[in-house]
Coordinates of C-alpha atoms in Angstrom, one line a residue:
X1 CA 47.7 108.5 144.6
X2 CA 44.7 106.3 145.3
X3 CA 41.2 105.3 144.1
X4 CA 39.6 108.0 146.3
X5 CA 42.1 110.9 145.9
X6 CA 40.3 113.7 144.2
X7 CA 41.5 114.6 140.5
X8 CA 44.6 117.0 139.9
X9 CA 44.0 120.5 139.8
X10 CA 43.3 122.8 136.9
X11 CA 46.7 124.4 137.9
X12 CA 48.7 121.0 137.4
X13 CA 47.0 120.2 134.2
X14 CA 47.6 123.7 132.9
X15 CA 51.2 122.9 133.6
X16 CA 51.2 119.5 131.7
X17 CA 49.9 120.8 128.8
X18 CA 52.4 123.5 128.8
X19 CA 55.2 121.1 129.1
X20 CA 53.4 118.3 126.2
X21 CA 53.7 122.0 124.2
X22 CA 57.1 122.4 125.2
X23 CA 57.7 119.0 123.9
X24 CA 56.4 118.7 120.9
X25 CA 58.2 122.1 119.9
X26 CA 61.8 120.4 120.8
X27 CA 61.0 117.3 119.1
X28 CA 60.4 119.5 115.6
X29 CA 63.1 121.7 116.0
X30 CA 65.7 118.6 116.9
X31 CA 64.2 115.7 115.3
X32 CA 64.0 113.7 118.5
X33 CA 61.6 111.0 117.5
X34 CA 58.4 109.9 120.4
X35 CA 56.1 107.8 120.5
X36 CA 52.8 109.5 122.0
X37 CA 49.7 107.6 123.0
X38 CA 46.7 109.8 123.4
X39 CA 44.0 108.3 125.5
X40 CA 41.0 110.7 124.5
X41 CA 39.0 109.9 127.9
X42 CA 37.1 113.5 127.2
X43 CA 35.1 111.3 124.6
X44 CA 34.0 108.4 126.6
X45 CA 29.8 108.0 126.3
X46 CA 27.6 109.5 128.6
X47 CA 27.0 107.7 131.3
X48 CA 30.6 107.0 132.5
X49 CA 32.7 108.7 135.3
X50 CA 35.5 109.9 133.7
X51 CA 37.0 111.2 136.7
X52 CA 36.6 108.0 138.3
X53 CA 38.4 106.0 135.6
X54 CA 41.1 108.4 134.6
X55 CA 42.3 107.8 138.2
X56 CA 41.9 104.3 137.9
X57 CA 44.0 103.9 134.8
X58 CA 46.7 106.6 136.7
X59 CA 47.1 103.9 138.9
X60 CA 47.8 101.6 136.6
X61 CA 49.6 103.3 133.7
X62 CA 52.3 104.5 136.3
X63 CA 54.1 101.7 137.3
X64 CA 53.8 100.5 134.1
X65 CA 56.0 103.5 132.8
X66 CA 58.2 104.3 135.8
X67 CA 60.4 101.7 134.5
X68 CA 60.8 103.5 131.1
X69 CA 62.0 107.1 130.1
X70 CA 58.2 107.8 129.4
X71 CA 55.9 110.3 130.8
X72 CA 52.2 110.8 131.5
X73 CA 50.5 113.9 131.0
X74 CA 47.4 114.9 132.5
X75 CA 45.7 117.6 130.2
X76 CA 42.9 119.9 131.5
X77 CA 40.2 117.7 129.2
X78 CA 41.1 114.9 130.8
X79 CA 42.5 113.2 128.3
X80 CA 45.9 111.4 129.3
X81 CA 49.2 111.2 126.9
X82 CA 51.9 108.9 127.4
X83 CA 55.0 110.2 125.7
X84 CA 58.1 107.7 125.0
X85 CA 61.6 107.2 123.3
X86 CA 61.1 104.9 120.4
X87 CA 60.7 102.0 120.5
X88 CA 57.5 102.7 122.7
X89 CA 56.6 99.2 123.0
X90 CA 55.2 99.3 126.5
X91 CA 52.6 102.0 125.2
X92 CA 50.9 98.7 123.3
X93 CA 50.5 97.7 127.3
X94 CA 49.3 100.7 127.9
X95 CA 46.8 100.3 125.0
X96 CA 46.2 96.8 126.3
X97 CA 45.4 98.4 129.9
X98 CA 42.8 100.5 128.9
X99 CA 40.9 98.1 127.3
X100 CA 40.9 95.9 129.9
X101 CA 39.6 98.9 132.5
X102 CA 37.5 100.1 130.5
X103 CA 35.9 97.2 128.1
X104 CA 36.6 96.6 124.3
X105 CA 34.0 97.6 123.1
X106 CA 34.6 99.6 119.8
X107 CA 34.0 103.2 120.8
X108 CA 36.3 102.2 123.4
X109 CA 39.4 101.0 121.1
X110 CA 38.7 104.3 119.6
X111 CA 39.6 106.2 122.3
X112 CA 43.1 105.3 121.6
X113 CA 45.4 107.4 119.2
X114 CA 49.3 107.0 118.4
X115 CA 51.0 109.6 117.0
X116 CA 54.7 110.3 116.4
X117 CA 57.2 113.0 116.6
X118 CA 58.3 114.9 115.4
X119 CA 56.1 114.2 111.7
X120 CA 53.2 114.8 113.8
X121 CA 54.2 117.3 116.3
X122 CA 51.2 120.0 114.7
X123 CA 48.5 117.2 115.8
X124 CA 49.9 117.0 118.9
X125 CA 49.5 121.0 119.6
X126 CA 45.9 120.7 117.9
X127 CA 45.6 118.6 120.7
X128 CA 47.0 120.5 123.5
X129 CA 45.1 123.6 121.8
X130 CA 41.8 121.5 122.2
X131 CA 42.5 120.8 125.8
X132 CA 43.1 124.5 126.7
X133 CA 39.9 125.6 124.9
X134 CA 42.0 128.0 123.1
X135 CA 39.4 130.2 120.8
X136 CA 37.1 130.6 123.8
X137 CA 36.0 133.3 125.6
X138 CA 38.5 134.9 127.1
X139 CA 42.0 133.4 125.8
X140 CA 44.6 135.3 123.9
X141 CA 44.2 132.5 121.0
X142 CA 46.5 134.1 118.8
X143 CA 49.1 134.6 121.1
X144 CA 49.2 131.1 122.4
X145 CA 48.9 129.3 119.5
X146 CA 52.0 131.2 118.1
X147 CA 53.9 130.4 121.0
X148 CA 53.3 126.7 120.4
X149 CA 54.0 126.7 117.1
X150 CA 56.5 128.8 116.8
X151 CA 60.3 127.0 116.5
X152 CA 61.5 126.4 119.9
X153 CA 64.4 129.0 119.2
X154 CA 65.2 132.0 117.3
X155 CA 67.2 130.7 114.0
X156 CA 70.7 132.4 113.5
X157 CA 72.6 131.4 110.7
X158 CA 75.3 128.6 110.4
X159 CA 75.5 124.5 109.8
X160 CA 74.1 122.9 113.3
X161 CA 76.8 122.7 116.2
X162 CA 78.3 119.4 117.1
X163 CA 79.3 118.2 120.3
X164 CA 82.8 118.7 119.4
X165 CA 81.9 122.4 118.9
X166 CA 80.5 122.7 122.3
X167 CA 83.8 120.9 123.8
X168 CA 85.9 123.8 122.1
X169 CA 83.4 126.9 123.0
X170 CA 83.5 125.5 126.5
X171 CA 87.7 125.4 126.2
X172 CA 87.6 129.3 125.3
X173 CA 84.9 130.0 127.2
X174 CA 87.0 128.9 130.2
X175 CA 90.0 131.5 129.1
X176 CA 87.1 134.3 127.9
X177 CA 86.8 137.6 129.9
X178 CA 82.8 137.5 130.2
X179 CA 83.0 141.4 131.4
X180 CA 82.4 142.6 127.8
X181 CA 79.4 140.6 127.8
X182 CA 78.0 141.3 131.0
X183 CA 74.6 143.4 130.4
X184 CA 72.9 145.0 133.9
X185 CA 70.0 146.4 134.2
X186 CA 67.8 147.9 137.3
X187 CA 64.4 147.4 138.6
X188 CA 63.1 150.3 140.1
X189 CA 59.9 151.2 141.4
X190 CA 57.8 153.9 139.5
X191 CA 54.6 155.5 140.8
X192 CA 52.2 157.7 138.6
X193 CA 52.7 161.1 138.8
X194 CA 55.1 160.0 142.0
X195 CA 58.5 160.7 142.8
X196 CA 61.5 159.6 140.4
X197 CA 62.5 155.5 139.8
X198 CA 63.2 154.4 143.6
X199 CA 65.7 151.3 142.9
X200 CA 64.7 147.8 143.8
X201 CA 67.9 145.7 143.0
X202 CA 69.8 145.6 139.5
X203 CA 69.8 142.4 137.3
X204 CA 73.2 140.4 135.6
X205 CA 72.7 138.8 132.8
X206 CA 75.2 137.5 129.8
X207 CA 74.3 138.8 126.5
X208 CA 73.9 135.1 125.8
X209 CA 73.5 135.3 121.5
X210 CA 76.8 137.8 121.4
X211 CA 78.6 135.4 123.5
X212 CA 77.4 132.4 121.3
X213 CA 78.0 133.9 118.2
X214 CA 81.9 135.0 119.7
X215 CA 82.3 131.0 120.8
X216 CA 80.8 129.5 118.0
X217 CA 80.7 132.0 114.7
X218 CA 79.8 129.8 112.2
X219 CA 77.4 127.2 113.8
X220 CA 74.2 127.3 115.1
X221 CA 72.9 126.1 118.2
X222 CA 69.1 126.2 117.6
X223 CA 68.7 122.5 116.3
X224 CA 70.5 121.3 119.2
X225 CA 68.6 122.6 122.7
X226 CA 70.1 120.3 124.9
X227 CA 73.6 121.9 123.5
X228 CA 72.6 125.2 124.4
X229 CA 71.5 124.4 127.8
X230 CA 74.8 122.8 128.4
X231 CA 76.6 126.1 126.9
X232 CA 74.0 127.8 129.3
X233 CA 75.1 125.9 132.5
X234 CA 79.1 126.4 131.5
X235 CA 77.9 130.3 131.8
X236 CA 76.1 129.6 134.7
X237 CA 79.2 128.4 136.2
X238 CA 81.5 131.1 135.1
X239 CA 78.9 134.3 136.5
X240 CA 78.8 132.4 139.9
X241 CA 82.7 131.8 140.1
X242 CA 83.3 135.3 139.5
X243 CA 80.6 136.8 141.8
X244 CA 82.4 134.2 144.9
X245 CA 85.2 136.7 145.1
X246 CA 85.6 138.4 148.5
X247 CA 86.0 141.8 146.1
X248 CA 82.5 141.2 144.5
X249 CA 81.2 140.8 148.1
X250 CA 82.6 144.1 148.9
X251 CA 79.7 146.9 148.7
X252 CA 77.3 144.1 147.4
X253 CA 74.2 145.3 146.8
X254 CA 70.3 143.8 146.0
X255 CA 71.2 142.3 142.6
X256 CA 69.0 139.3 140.4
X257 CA 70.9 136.7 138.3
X258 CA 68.8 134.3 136.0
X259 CA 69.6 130.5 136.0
X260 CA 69.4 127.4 135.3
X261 CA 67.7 125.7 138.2
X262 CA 70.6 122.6 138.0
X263 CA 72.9 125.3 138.6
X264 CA 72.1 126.0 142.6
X265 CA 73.6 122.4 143.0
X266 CA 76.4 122.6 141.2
X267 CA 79.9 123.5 143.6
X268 CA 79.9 127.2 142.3
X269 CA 76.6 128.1 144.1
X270 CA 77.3 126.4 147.1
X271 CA 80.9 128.1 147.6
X272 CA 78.9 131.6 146.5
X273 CA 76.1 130.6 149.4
X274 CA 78.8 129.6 151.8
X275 CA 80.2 133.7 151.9
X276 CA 76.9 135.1 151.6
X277 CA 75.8 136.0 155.1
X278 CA 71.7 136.0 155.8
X279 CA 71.4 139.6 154.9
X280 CA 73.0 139.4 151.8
X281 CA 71.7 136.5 150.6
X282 CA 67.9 138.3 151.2
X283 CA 69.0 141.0 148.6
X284 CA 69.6 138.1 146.1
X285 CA 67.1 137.1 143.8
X286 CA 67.4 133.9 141.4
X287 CA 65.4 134.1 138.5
X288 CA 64.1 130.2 137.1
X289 CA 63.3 130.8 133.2
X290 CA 59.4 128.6 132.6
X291 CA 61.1 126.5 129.5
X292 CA 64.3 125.6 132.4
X293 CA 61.5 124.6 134.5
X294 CA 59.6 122.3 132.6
X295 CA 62.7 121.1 130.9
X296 CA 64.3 119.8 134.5
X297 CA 60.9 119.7 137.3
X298 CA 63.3 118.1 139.5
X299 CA 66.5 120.0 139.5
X300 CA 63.7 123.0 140.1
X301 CA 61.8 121.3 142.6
X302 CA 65.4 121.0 144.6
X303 CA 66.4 124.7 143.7
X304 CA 63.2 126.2 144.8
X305 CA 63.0 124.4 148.3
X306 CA 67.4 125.4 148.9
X307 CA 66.1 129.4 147.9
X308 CA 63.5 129.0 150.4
X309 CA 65.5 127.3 152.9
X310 CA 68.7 130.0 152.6
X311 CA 66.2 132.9 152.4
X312 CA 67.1 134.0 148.7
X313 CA 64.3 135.9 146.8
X314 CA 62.7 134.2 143.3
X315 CA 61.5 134.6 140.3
X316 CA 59.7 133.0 137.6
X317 CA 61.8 134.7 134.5
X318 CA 60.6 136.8 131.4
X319 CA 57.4 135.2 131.2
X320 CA 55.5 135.7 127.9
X321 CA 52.0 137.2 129.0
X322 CA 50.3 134.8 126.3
X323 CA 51.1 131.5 128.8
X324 CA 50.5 133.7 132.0
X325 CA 46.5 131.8 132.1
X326 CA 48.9 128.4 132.7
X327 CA 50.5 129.7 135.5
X328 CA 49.8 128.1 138.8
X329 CA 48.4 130.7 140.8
X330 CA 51.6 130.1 143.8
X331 CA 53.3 130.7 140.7
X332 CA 55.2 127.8 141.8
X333 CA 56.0 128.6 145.0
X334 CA 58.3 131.1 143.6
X335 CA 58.3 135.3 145.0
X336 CA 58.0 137.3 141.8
X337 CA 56.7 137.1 138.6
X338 CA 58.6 139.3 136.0
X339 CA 56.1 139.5 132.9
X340 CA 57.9 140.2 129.6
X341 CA 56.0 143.4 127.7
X342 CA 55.5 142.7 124.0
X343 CA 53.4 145.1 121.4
X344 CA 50.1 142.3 121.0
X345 CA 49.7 143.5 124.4
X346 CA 48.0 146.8 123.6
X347 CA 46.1 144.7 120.9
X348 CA 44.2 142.1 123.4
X349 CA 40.3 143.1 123.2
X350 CA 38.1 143.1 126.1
X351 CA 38.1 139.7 127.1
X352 CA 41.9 139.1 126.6
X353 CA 42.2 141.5 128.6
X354 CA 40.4 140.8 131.4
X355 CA 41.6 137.1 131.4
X356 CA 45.4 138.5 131.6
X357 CA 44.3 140.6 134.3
X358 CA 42.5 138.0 136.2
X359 CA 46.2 135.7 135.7
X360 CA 48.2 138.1 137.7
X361 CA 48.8 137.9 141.0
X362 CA 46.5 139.9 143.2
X363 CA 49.6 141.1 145.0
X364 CA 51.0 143.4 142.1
X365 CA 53.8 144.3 143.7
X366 CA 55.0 140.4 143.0
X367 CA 54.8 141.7 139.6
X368 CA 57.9 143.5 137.4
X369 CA 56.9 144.2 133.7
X370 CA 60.3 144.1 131.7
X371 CA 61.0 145.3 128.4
X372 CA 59.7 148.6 129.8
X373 CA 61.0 150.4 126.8
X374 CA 58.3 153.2 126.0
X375 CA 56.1 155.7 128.0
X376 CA 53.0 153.8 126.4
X377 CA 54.4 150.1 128.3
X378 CA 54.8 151.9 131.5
X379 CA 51.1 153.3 130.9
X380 CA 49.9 149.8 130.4
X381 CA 51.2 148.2 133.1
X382 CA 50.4 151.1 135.7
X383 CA 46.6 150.8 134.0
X384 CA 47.0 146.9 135.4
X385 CA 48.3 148.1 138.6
X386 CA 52.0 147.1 138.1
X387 CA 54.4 149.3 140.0
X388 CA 57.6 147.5 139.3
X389 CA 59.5 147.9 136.0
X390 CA 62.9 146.9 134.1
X391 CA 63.8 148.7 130.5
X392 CA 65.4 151.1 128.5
X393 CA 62.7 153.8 129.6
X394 CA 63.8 152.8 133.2
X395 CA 67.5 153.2 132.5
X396 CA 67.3 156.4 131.1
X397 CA 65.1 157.9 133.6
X398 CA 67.9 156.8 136.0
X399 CA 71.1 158.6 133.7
X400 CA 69.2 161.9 133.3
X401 CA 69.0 161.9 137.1

């Protein structure tokens, strides 16, 4: 990017935010330890182009940090943070940049702030929170803020899994009949006052926490993300194995399966892609979970462009409705957008409301409300224009018939 290229968009700094969220919430749950240096360019006097000298110091902060494991965020307040494994020396360069962009004069020095994780993971959201404007007209607040500081996983009891663990889960998974855990459910169509649930495609999934608990009884994986996701792409693996069976392709009909987004390279994809003919590979859709996004941009960036390529359907998975206002509006390039119903949805007032409203995609039919469990959830999301729907509600409309 040059001197003249206009700023990023809202959209991308939405997205950066999201993921500096995303991060801060790992590094508390795991004890990963970063080193963050916020440059606070929202303060800079009057006077100033910020614009102009965020993309200047852009310029020169990158190539400074490519070398390194460290990032840059862009946050929607302008404000840049440069997040790295300890040590973090370079950051002093980066310190040492600034100034010398941007003079050294005092208000200037000041500008600067260090922080580290994960001891000071709650000032990083306060300033992730700041840059969103949460509390102002129109954002679900409460919802967001939860979300951010919630733990980055739902605690189950045990002592924390090791990596020897994982090594034997992944031994029985490989002799484990994953049947029993297999969990379907359909997406069907459902007009007010309309004819019965017209059926869209049914969705696999693994009961994942039933299967965890069966590999791994007494330990818990919740301290150790990148262990679950591991666990997650051994599953991954398995589900696509067994669905490359010229049986499974018999009678094969529009079906979802949620993955990780490293998982379309991996051999067991590409043998499953090789048997699908074009049609059926049209009545396939891949689901791409947000955290699995932000956790591997690239391996999603590759998946996303293959799906479009082969002509396979996506989805951006069981989003909470609290992040939808960081949503790129593309909803990154992907097809449909399958919103996850919880109860604080029938509690938004008048302007959460019409901010959630205003997130969705015009085009509702993109749109499939799951955890359709209750009249009252299919009632909201008809009252929002929302069509599509996945639940227990759903299900049992379809057994009675």
């Amino acid at each position: 990017m040059n001197a003249l290229s206009p700023p990023r968009e809202t959209a991308a700094a939405n997205r950066d935010a999201l993921a500096l969220a995303t991060l801060a919430r790992e590094s508390a749950a795991t004890g990963v330890e970063r080193r963050v240096l916020h440059l606070r360019l929202s303060t800079m006097p009057a006077g100033r182009n910020r614009l102009h000298h965020q993309r200047l110091l852009r310029e020169a902060l990158l190539p400074l940090l490519r070398p390194t494991r460290a990032r840059l965020f862009d946050l929607p307040s302008g404000d840049l943070v440069a997040v790295s494994p300890p040590p973090g020396e370079h950051l002093e360069l980066v310190r040492a940049t600034m100034l010398k962009l941007l003079g050294e004069e005092e208000e200037t020095a000041a500008m600067a702030q260090e922080l580290r994780l994960p001891t000071q993971a709650a000032a990083l959201l306060a300033v992730v929170e700041a840059a969103l404007g949460l509390g102002g007209e129109g954002r679900p607040a409460s919802q967001m803020r939860a979300w951010m500081q919630a733990p980055a996983a739902n605690p189950r009891a045990g002592k924390p899994a090791t990596a020897g663990d994982i090594l034997a889960a992944e031994a029985a998974l490989a002799r484990a009949d994953l049947s029993v855990h297999h969990r379907w459910q359909t997406v069907c169509a459902l007009v007010d006052r309309g004819p019965g649930p017209q059926v869209l495609w049914r969705e696999l999934r693994l009961a994942e926490a039933d299967l965890e608990a069966a590999l791994l009884p007494h330990q818990s994986l919740d301290p150790t993300p990148w262990l679950r996701r591991r666990l997650r792409a051994r599953l991954d693996k398995r589900a696509l194995a067994q669905w490359a069976r010229p049986e499974e392709l018999r009678g094969f009909t529009p079906r979802a399966i949620p993955l990780l987004p490293a998982s379309v390279a991996e051999e067991e994809f590409m043998r499953l892609d090789a048997m699908l003919p074009a049609g059926m590979r049209l009545q396939l859709t891949l689901g791409f979970g947000l955290p699995d996004i932000l956790a591997d941009p690239d391996a999603f960036d590759i998946a996303r462009r293959f799906a479009r390529l082969r002509g396979y359907r996506t989805a951006v998975d069981d989003v909470d409705a609290s992040l939808l206002p960081l949503l790129p509006p593309d909803l990154f390039g992907l097809d449909v957008l399958k919103l996850h119903f919880t109860p604080a949805l029938l509690e938004l007032d008048g302007p959460g409301r019409a901010a959630l409203e205003a997130s969705l995609p015009a085009e509702r039919e993109r749109v499939v409300l799951s955890g359709a469990d209750e009249p009252i959830m299919v009632g909201w999301g008809w009252e929002r224009g929302i069509t599509r729907f996945q639940g227990r509600m759903i299900e049992q409309r379809l057994s009675g018939g």
